[in-house]
Coordinates of C-alpha atoms and ligand atoms in Angstrom, one line a residue:
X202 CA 27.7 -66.3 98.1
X203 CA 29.7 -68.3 101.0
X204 CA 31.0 -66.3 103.7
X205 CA 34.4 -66.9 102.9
X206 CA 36.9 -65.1 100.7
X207 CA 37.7 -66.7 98.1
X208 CA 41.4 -66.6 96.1
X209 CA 40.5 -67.8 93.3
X210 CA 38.1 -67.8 90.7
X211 CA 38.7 -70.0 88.3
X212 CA 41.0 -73.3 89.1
X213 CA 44.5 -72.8 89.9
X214 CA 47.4 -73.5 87.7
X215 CA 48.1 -77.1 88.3
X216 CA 43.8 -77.9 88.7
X217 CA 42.0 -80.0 87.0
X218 CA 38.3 -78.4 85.9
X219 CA 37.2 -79.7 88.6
X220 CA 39.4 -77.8 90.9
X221 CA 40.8 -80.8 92.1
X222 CA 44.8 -81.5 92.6
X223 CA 46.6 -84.4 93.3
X224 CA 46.9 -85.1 96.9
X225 CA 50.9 -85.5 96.5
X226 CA 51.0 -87.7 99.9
X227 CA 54.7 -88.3 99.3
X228 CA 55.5 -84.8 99.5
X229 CA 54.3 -84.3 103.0
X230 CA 57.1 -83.5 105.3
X231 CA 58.2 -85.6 108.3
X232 CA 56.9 -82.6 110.6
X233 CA 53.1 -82.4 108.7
X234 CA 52.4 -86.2 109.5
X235 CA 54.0 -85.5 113.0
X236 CA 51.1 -82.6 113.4
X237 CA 48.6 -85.4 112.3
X238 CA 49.6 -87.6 115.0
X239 CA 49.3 -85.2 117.5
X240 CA 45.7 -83.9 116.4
X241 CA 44.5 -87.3 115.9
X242 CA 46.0 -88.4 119.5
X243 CA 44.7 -85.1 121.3
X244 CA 41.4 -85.6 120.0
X245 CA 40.6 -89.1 120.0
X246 CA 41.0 -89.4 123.9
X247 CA 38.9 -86.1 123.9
X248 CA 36.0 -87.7 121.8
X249 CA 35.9 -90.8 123.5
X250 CA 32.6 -90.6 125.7
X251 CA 31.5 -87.2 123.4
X252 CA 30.8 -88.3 119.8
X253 CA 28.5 -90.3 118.9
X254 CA 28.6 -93.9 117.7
X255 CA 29.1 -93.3 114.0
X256 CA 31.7 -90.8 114.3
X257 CA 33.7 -92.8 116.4
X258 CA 32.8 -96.2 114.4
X259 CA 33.8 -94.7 111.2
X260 CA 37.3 -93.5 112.2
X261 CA 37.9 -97.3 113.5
X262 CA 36.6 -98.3 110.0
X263 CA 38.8 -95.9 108.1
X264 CA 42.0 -96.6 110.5
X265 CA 42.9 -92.9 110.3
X266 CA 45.4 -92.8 113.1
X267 CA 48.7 -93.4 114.3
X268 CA 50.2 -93.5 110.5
X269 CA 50.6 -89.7 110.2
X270 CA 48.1 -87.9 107.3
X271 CA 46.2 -90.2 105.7
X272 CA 47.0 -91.6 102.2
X273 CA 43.9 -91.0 99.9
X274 CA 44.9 -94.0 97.8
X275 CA 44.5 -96.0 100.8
X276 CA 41.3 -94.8 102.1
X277 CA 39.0 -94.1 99.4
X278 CA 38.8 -97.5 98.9
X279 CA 37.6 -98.8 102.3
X280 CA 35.2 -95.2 102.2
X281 CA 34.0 -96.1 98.6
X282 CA 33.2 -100.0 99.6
X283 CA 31.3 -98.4 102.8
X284 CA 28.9 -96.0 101.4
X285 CA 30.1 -95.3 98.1
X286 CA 32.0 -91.8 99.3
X287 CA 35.3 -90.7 98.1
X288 CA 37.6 -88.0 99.3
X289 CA 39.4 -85.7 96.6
X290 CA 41.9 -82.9 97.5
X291 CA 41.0 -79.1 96.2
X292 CA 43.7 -76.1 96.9
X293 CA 41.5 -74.5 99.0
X294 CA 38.1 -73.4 99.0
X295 CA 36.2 -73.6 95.8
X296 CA 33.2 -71.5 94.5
X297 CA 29.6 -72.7 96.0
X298 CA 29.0 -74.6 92.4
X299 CA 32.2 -77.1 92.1
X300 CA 31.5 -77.7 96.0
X301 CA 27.8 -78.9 95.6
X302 CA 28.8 -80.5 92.3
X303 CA 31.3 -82.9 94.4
X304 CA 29.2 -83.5 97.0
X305 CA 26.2 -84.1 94.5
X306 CA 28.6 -87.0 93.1
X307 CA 29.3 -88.3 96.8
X308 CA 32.9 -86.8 96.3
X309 CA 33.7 -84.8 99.8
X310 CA 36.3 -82.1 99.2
X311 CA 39.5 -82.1 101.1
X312 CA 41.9 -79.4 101.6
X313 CA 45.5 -80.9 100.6
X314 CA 47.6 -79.1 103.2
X315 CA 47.6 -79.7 107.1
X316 CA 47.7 -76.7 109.4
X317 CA 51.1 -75.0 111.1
X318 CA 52.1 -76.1 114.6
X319 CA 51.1 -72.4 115.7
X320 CA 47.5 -73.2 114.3
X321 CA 47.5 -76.4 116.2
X322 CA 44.3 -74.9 117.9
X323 CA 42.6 -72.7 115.4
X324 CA 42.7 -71.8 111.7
X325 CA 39.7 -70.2 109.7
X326 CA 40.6 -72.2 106.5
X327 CA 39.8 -76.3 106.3
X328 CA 42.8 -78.2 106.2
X329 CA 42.6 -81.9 105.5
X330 CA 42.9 -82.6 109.3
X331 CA 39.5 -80.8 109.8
X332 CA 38.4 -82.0 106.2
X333 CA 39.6 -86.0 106.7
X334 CA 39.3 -86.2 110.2
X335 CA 36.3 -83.7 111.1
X336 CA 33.7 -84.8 108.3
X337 CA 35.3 -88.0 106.7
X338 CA 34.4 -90.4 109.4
X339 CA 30.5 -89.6 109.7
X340 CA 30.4 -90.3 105.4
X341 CA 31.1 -94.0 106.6
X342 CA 27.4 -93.5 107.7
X343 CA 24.7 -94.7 105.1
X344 CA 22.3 -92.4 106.5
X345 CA 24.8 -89.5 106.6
X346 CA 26.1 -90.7 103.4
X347 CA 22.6 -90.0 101.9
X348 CA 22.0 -86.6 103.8
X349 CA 25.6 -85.3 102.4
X350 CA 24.7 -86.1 98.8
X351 CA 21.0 -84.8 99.2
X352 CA 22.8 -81.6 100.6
X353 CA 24.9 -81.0 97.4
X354 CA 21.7 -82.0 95.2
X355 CA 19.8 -79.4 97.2
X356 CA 22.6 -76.8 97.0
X357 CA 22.4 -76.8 93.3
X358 CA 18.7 -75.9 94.0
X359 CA 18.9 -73.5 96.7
X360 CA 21.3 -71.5 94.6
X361 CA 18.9 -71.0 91.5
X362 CA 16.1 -70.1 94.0
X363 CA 17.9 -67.6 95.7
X364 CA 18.2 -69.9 99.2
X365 CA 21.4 -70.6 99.4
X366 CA 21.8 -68.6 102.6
X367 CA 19.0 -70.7 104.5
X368 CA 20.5 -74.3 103.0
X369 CA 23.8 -72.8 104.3
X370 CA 22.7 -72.8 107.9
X371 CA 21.4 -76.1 107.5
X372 CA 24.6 -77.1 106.8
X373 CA 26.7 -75.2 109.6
X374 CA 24.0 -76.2 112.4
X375 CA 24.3 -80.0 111.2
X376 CA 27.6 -80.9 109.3
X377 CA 29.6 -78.8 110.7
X378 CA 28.4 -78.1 114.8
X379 CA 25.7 -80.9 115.2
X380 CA 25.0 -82.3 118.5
X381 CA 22.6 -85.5 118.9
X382 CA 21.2 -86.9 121.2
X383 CA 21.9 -90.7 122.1
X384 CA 21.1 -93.2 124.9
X385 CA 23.9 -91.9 126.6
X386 CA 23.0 -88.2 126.7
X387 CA 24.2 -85.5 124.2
X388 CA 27.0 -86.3 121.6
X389 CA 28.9 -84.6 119.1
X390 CA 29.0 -85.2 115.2
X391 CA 29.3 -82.1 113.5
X392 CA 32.7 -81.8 112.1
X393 CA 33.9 -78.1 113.1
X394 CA 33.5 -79.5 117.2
X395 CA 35.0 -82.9 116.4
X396 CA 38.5 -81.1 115.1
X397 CA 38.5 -78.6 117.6
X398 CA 39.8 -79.5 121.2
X399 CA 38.3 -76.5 123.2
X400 CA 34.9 -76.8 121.3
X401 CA 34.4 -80.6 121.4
X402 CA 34.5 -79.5 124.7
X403 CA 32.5 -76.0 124.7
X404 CA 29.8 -77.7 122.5
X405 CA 29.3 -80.3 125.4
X406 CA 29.6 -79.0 128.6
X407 CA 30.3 -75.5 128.9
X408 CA 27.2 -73.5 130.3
X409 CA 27.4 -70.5 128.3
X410 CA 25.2 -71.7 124.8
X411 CA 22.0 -72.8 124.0
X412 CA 21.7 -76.8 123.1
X413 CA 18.3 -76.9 121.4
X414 CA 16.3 -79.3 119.5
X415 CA 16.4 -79.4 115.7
X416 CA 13.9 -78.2 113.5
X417 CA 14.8 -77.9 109.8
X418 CA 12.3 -74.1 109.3
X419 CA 14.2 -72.8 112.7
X420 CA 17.5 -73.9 111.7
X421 CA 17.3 -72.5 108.2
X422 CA 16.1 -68.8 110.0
X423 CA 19.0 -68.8 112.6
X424 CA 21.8 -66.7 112.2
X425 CA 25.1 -68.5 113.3
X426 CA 28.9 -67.3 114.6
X427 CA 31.6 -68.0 111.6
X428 CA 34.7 -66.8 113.7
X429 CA 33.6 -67.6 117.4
X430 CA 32.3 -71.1 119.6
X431 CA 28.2 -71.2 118.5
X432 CA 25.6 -69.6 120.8
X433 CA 23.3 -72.1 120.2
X434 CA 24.1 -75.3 119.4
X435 CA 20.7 -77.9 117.7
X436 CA 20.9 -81.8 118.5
X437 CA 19.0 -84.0 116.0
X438 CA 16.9 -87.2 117.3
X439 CA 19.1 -89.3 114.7
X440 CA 20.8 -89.3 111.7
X441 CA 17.9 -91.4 110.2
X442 CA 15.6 -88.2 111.0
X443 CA 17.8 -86.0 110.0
X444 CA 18.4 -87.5 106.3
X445 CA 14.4 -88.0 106.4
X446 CA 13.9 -84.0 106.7
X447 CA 15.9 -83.5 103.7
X448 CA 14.3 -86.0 101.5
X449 CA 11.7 -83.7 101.7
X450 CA 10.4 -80.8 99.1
X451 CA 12.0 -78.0 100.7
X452 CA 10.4 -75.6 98.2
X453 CA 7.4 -74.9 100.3
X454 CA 9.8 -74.2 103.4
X455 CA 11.9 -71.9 101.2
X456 CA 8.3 -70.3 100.2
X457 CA 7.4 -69.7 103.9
X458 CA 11.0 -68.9 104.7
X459 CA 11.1 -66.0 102.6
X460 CA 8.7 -63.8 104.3
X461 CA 10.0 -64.7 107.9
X462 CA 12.4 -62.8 110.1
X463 CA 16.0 -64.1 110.3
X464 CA 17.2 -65.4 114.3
X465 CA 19.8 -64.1 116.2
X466 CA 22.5 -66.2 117.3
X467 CA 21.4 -66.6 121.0
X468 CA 17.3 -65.8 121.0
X469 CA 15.1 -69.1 122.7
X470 CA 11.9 -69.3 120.9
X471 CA 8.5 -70.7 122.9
X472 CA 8.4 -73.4 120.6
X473 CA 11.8 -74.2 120.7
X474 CA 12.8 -77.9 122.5
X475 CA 15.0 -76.7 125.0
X476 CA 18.1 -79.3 126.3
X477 CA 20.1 -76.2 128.0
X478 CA 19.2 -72.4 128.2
X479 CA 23.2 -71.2 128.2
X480 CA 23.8 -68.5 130.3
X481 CA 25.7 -66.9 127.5
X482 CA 28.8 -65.7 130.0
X483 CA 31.1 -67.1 126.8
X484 CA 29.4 -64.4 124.5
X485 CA 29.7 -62.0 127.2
X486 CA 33.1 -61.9 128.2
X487 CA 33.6 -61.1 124.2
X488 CA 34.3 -64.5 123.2
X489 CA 37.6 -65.6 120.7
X490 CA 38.2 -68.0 123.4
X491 CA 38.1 -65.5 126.0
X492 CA 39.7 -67.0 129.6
Ligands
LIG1029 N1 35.1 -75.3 99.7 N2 37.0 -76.6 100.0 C1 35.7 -76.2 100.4 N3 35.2 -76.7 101.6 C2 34.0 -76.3 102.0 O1 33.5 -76.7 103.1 C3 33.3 -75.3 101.2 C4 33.9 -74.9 100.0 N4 33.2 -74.0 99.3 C5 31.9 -73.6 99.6 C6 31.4 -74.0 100.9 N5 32.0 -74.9 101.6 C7 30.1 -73.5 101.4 O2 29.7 -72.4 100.5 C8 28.8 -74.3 101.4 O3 28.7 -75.1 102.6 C9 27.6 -73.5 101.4
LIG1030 FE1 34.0 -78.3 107.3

């Protein structure tokens, strides 16, 4: 199970087996590219000096601003000739299966509609700004690229062995709110802190969390915030090591993961690599972007 809710079981009226839809690009108001341009704008000069080289080389590549939501037609082809990655649309999100299934096939899945201008700064569902702009640009990547497909081979796994929790937190440590570290200092790659103003900047800088280094057994233990800015944050060496740890067998991890004790969000373990020990005053003050 996911941690979201899901509305739907089986695939909409109006999608495809696969629970994919047509993107419908033309049907996108004046106002829903407008919100594009505004996220993309807002965000790019707040990335610049925070994510790392292959975020912010792959939204070059992909040209993904200025032009208002992006035209799938358009860029799967410069994604596909890059790494072999396409983008399809999905109505929402889909069950744990079809989403490892896509990813499996090096097909990332895209929610079709863009966020309200009220939701400019949050929205618990993935829209395609988070979806395109968030994730899209680290699949131009090879090393990513390989990582993201070994992730939906391994979900397929995980699921049968009764893992799927542990792969999950894989994924949301990584993917979603990765940090790495780069000649510069800290970056930012994981995709739920790259479409997010206030955390791109949280994740970074703030005091309050944990930045940690990354070890696939501890990750895979560590309980993690699905509403809230993350407690602890893990940076990875590279996205080379990172796709190395996954090439692995993870069935004698899952075998020593199953008798070990889960982590909470904000615990520092003796072994752990330690870049910041937060303060936690975030947390504290009761967090939800607490002033
Ligand atoms: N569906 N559309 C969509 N997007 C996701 O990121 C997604 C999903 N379904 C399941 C899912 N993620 C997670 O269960 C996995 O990461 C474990
Ligand atoms: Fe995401």
């Amino acid at each position: 199970m996911s941690d979201f809710e899901h509305v739907f079981e089986t695939p909409p009226p109006g999608a495809a087996a696969d629970w994919t839809i047509s993107q419908n690009w033309r049907a996108y108001s004046e106002e829903e590219h407008a919100t594009w341009d505004i996220l993309y704008a807002r965000q790019m000069q707040i990335l610049s000096g925070r994510a790392c080289d292959a975020f912010l080389k792959g939204t070059r590549a992909l040209d993904l601003g200025g032009g208002g939501i992006p035209d799938l037609a358009l860029l799967n082809p410069k994604l596909k000739a890059l790494t072999g990655w396409e983008v399809v649309c999905v109505p929402g999100l889909v069950p744990d299966d079809v989403f490892f299934d896509h990813l499996a096939n090096r097909r990332f899945v895209s929610g079709q509609f863009i966020r309200r201008r009220d939701q400019l700064d949050y929205l618990q569902e993935p829209d395609i700004f988070h979806d395109v702009f968030g994730h899209v640009p680290m699949l131009t990547d090879p090393d990513f690229a390989d990582y993201m497909q070994a992730y939906g081979q391994g979900g397929q796994r995980a699921q049968s062995l009764g893992m799927l929790p542990n792969l999950a937190r894989l994924y949301w440590y990584t993917v979603e709110f990765g940090l790495i570290e780069e000649a510069g200092g800290l970056k930012l790659f994981g995709a739920g802190i790259v479409s997010s103003a206030t955390e791109s900047v949280f994740a970074l800088e703030d005091p309050s969390p944990n930045r940690l280094g990354f070890d696939l057994e501890r990750v895979m233990r560590t309980l993690y915030r699905i509403d809230d800015f993350q407690q602890t944050y893990f940076v990875i060496p590279s996205v080379e090591a990172l796709k190395a740890v996954t090439l692995q067998d993870f069935e004698p991890i899952y075998a020593a993961l199953k008798g070990a004790e889960e982590i909470p969000v904000e615990t520092i373990l003796p072994t752990d690599r330690v870049f910041t020990k937060g303060s936690q005053a975030y947390a504290a003050r009761g967090g939800r972007f607490a002033a």
